[in-house]
Amino acid sequence: TAVTDQLHTLPPKVKCPQQSPLLEGAVQLSFKPNLSLKDIESENKGVTEGKYEPSNCTARQSVAMIIPYRNRERQLLYFLHHLHPFLQRQQLHYVIYVIHQAGKRTFNRAKLCNIGYLEAQKDFRWECFIFHDVDLIPENDHNLYVCDKHPKHLIVARNSSRY
C-alpha cells in the first residue's frame, strides 16, 4: 500500500556543506614500513572497489582520480593510505582508478591517463577528473580536490617530506 511504501522511503540526503566541517588542514604524514592493502581496507570501511560516497549528505562534486602506475607498490600503498581519508574529509563522491602499465617498455604516463579517462567515463558521469602521480601525497585537505572553472595544479612537491 501507499502508506507502507512511504514508511520505508528514506528522506533525501541534504547537500554536503560548501566547506566540509571534517577538514583538518595540514597533516603529519607517516609511512609505516609494514603497511598492507588489508590495513588500508580495514581503515576505510566506506570504500568499496576504490569508490566512496558520504553517507550523511550528497557530495557537491563527483571526482574520478586517475593514477598512472607501474612497479611502485610501496608508494601506492602510502598514497592510498593517505588519499582515502583526505578525500573523505572533503566529503566527495570519488573513485580512484589505478591504471597499471605492465611490461618493460618506457613508462607512458600520458597513454595511461588517456586510458584511465576512457575507462572512468564508462562507469559514471564524473564531473571532475584528476590525474595524479602516485609519489605525490597531499598534505593539506584545505587544498580541495574539485574542479573549478579553470584547470589547476593541485600538488607541489616538497623535499622536506622525502617521498
Short mmCIF file of C-alpha atoms in Angstrom, two decimals:
data_model
loop_
_atom_site.label_atom_id
_atom_site.label_comp_id
_atom_site.label_asym_id
_atom_site.label_seq_id
_atom_site.Cartn_x
_atom_site.Cartn_y
_atom_site.Cartn_z
CA THR A 1 0.00 0.00 0.00
CA ALA A 2 0.99 3.62 -0.44
CA VAL A 3 1.23 4.24 3.32
CA THR A 4 3.61 1.29 3.80
CA ASP A 5 5.80 2.47 0.87
CA GLN A 6 6.09 5.93 2.44
CA LEU A 7 7.24 4.43 5.75
CA HIS A 8 10.10 2.58 4.04
CA THR A 9 11.26 5.51 1.88
CA LEU A 10 14.32 7.28 3.23
CA PRO A 11 14.24 11.07 3.23
CA PRO A 12 16.50 12.64 0.59
CA LYS A 13 20.00 13.49 1.79
CA VAL A 14 20.90 17.15 2.14
CA LYS A 15 23.79 18.55 0.13
CA CYS A 16 27.14 18.43 1.88
CA PRO A 17 28.23 21.87 3.12
CA GLN A 18 30.31 24.08 0.82
CA GLN A 19 33.21 23.70 3.23
CA SER A 20 33.38 20.37 4.97
CA PRO A 21 33.45 20.52 8.78
CA LEU A 22 35.73 17.46 8.71
CA LEU A 23 38.76 19.26 7.25
CA GLU A 24 41.90 19.17 9.41
CA GLY A 25 44.36 21.30 7.43
CA ALA A 26 47.99 20.22 7.24
CA VAL A 27 48.53 16.67 8.44
CA GLN A 28 51.65 14.86 9.53
CA LEU A 29 52.47 12.13 7.03
CA SER A 30 53.54 8.75 8.33
CA PHE A 31 54.97 5.88 6.33
CA LYS A 32 54.68 2.56 8.16
CA PRO A 33 57.12 0.04 6.68
CA ASN A 34 54.71 -2.87 7.21
CA LEU A 35 51.60 -1.18 5.73
CA SER A 36 49.44 -3.59 3.69
CA LEU A 37 46.41 -3.35 1.44
CA LYS A 38 44.38 -5.12 4.15
CA ASP A 39 45.30 -2.29 6.57
CA ILE A 40 44.05 0.30 4.10
CA GLU A 41 40.82 -1.63 3.51
CA SER A 42 40.14 -2.02 7.24
CA GLU A 43 40.75 1.71 7.87
CA ASN A 44 38.34 2.73 5.08
CA LYS A 45 35.19 0.67 5.59
CA GLY A 46 33.10 3.05 3.46
CA VAL A 47 35.27 2.45 0.39
CA THR A 48 34.24 -0.34 -2.00
CA GLU A 49 36.39 -1.11 -5.04
CA GLY A 50 38.01 2.33 -4.77
CA LYS A 51 34.64 4.16 -4.60
CA TYR A 52 33.26 6.31 -1.79
CA GLU A 53 30.19 8.46 -1.20
CA PRO A 54 29.43 10.36 2.01
CA SER A 55 26.69 8.57 3.93
CA ASN A 56 25.16 11.59 5.67
CA CYS A 57 24.97 14.09 2.77
CA THR A 58 25.06 14.34 -1.02
CA ALA A 59 28.51 15.27 -2.31
CA ARG A 60 28.77 18.57 -4.15
CA GLN A 61 31.00 17.03 -6.80
CA SER A 62 31.80 13.58 -8.23
CA VAL A 63 35.51 13.11 -8.84
CA ALA A 64 37.42 10.43 -10.77
CA MET A 65 41.07 10.13 -9.72
CA ILE A 66 43.29 8.65 -12.43
CA ILE A 67 46.61 7.23 -11.15
CA PRO A 68 49.11 6.07 -13.80
CA TYR A 69 51.18 3.33 -12.19
CA ARG A 70 53.94 0.78 -12.65
CA ASN A 71 56.09 -1.17 -10.17
CA ARG A 72 55.79 1.16 -7.19
CA GLU A 73 53.76 -0.90 -4.75
CA ARG A 74 55.13 0.71 -1.58
CA GLN A 75 54.39 4.24 -2.89
CA LEU A 76 50.91 3.13 -3.98
CA LEU A 77 50.13 1.78 -0.51
CA TYR A 78 51.33 5.01 1.16
CA PHE A 79 49.41 7.05 -1.39
CA LEU A 80 46.11 5.19 -0.85
CA HIS A 81 46.63 5.19 2.92
CA HIS A 82 46.70 9.00 2.93
CA LEU A 83 44.43 9.80 -0.02
CA HIS A 84 41.28 7.94 1.05
CA PRO A 85 40.86 9.78 4.40
CA PHE A 86 41.94 13.04 2.71
CA LEU A 87 39.14 12.81 0.13
CA GLN A 88 36.59 11.53 2.65
CA ARG A 89 37.17 14.58 4.87
CA GLN A 90 36.36 16.72 1.81
CA GLN A 91 33.01 14.88 1.58
CA LEU A 92 33.46 13.98 -2.09
CA HIS A 93 31.88 11.24 -4.13
CA TYR A 94 35.01 9.75 -5.66
CA VAL A 95 36.65 6.73 -7.21
CA ILE A 96 40.34 6.01 -7.61
CA TYR A 97 41.43 4.32 -10.84
CA VAL A 98 44.93 2.84 -10.69
CA ILE A 99 45.94 2.33 -14.32
CA HIS A 100 48.81 -0.14 -14.41
CA GLN A 101 51.35 -0.46 -17.23
CA ALA A 102 52.79 -3.97 -17.45
CA GLY A 103 55.96 -4.96 -19.26
CA LYS A 104 59.34 -3.31 -19.60
CA ARG A 105 58.68 -0.66 -22.23
CA THR A 106 59.23 3.00 -21.42
CA PHE A 107 56.61 4.20 -18.93
CA ASN A 108 53.92 6.09 -20.87
CA ARG A 109 52.13 8.27 -18.33
CA ALA A 110 50.09 10.18 -20.93
CA LYS A 111 48.73 7.00 -22.51
CA LEU A 112 47.79 5.62 -19.09
CA CYS A 113 45.97 8.88 -18.25
CA ASN A 114 44.02 8.65 -21.52
CA ILE A 115 43.09 5.02 -20.83
CA GLY A 116 42.03 5.90 -17.28
CA TYR A 117 39.85 8.75 -18.55
CA LEU A 118 38.12 6.50 -21.09
CA GLU A 119 37.57 3.71 -18.53
CA ALA A 120 36.18 6.16 -15.95
CA GLN A 121 33.69 7.53 -18.47
CA LYS A 122 32.23 4.03 -18.85
CA ASP A 123 31.37 3.85 -15.12
CA PHE A 124 29.72 7.17 -14.30
CA ARG A 125 29.19 10.74 -15.49
CA TRP A 126 32.04 12.19 -13.45
CA GLU A 127 32.03 15.97 -13.08
CA CYS A 128 35.74 16.18 -12.42
CA PHE A 129 38.84 14.24 -13.49
CA ILE A 130 42.08 14.49 -11.52
CA PHE A 131 45.29 12.98 -12.90
CA HIS A 132 47.64 12.28 -10.01
CA ASP A 133 51.11 10.79 -9.59
CA VAL A 134 51.47 8.01 -7.03
CA ASP A 135 54.54 9.58 -5.42
CA LEU A 136 52.96 12.96 -4.62
CA ILE A 137 50.92 12.79 -1.43
CA PRO A 138 48.59 15.67 -0.50
CA GLU A 139 49.36 17.13 2.91
CA ASN A 140 46.62 19.72 3.47
CA ASP A 141 42.96 18.85 2.98
CA HIS A 142 42.05 22.53 2.55
CA ASN A 143 43.52 22.05 -0.94
CA LEU A 144 40.20 20.85 -2.32
CA TYR A 145 40.24 18.11 -4.95
CA VAL A 146 37.42 19.56 -7.01
CA CYS A 147 37.14 21.12 -10.44
CA ASP A 148 36.55 24.84 -10.79
CA LYS A 149 36.17 26.97 -13.89
CA HIS A 150 39.85 26.64 -14.82
CA PRO A 151 42.36 23.77 -14.61
CA LYS A 152 44.70 23.91 -11.64
CA HIS A 153 47.78 22.14 -10.34
CA LEU A 154 46.87 20.53 -7.02
CA ILE A 155 50.22 19.25 -5.72
CA VAL A 156 53.50 20.95 -5.10
CA ALA A 157 56.40 18.61 -4.36
CA ARG A 158 58.08 19.15 -1.00
CA ASN A 159 61.60 17.99 -0.48
CA SER A 160 61.28 18.07 3.33
CA SER A 161 58.92 15.08 3.39
CA ARG A 162 61.35 12.88 1.43
CA TYR A 163 58.77 10.97 -0.54
#
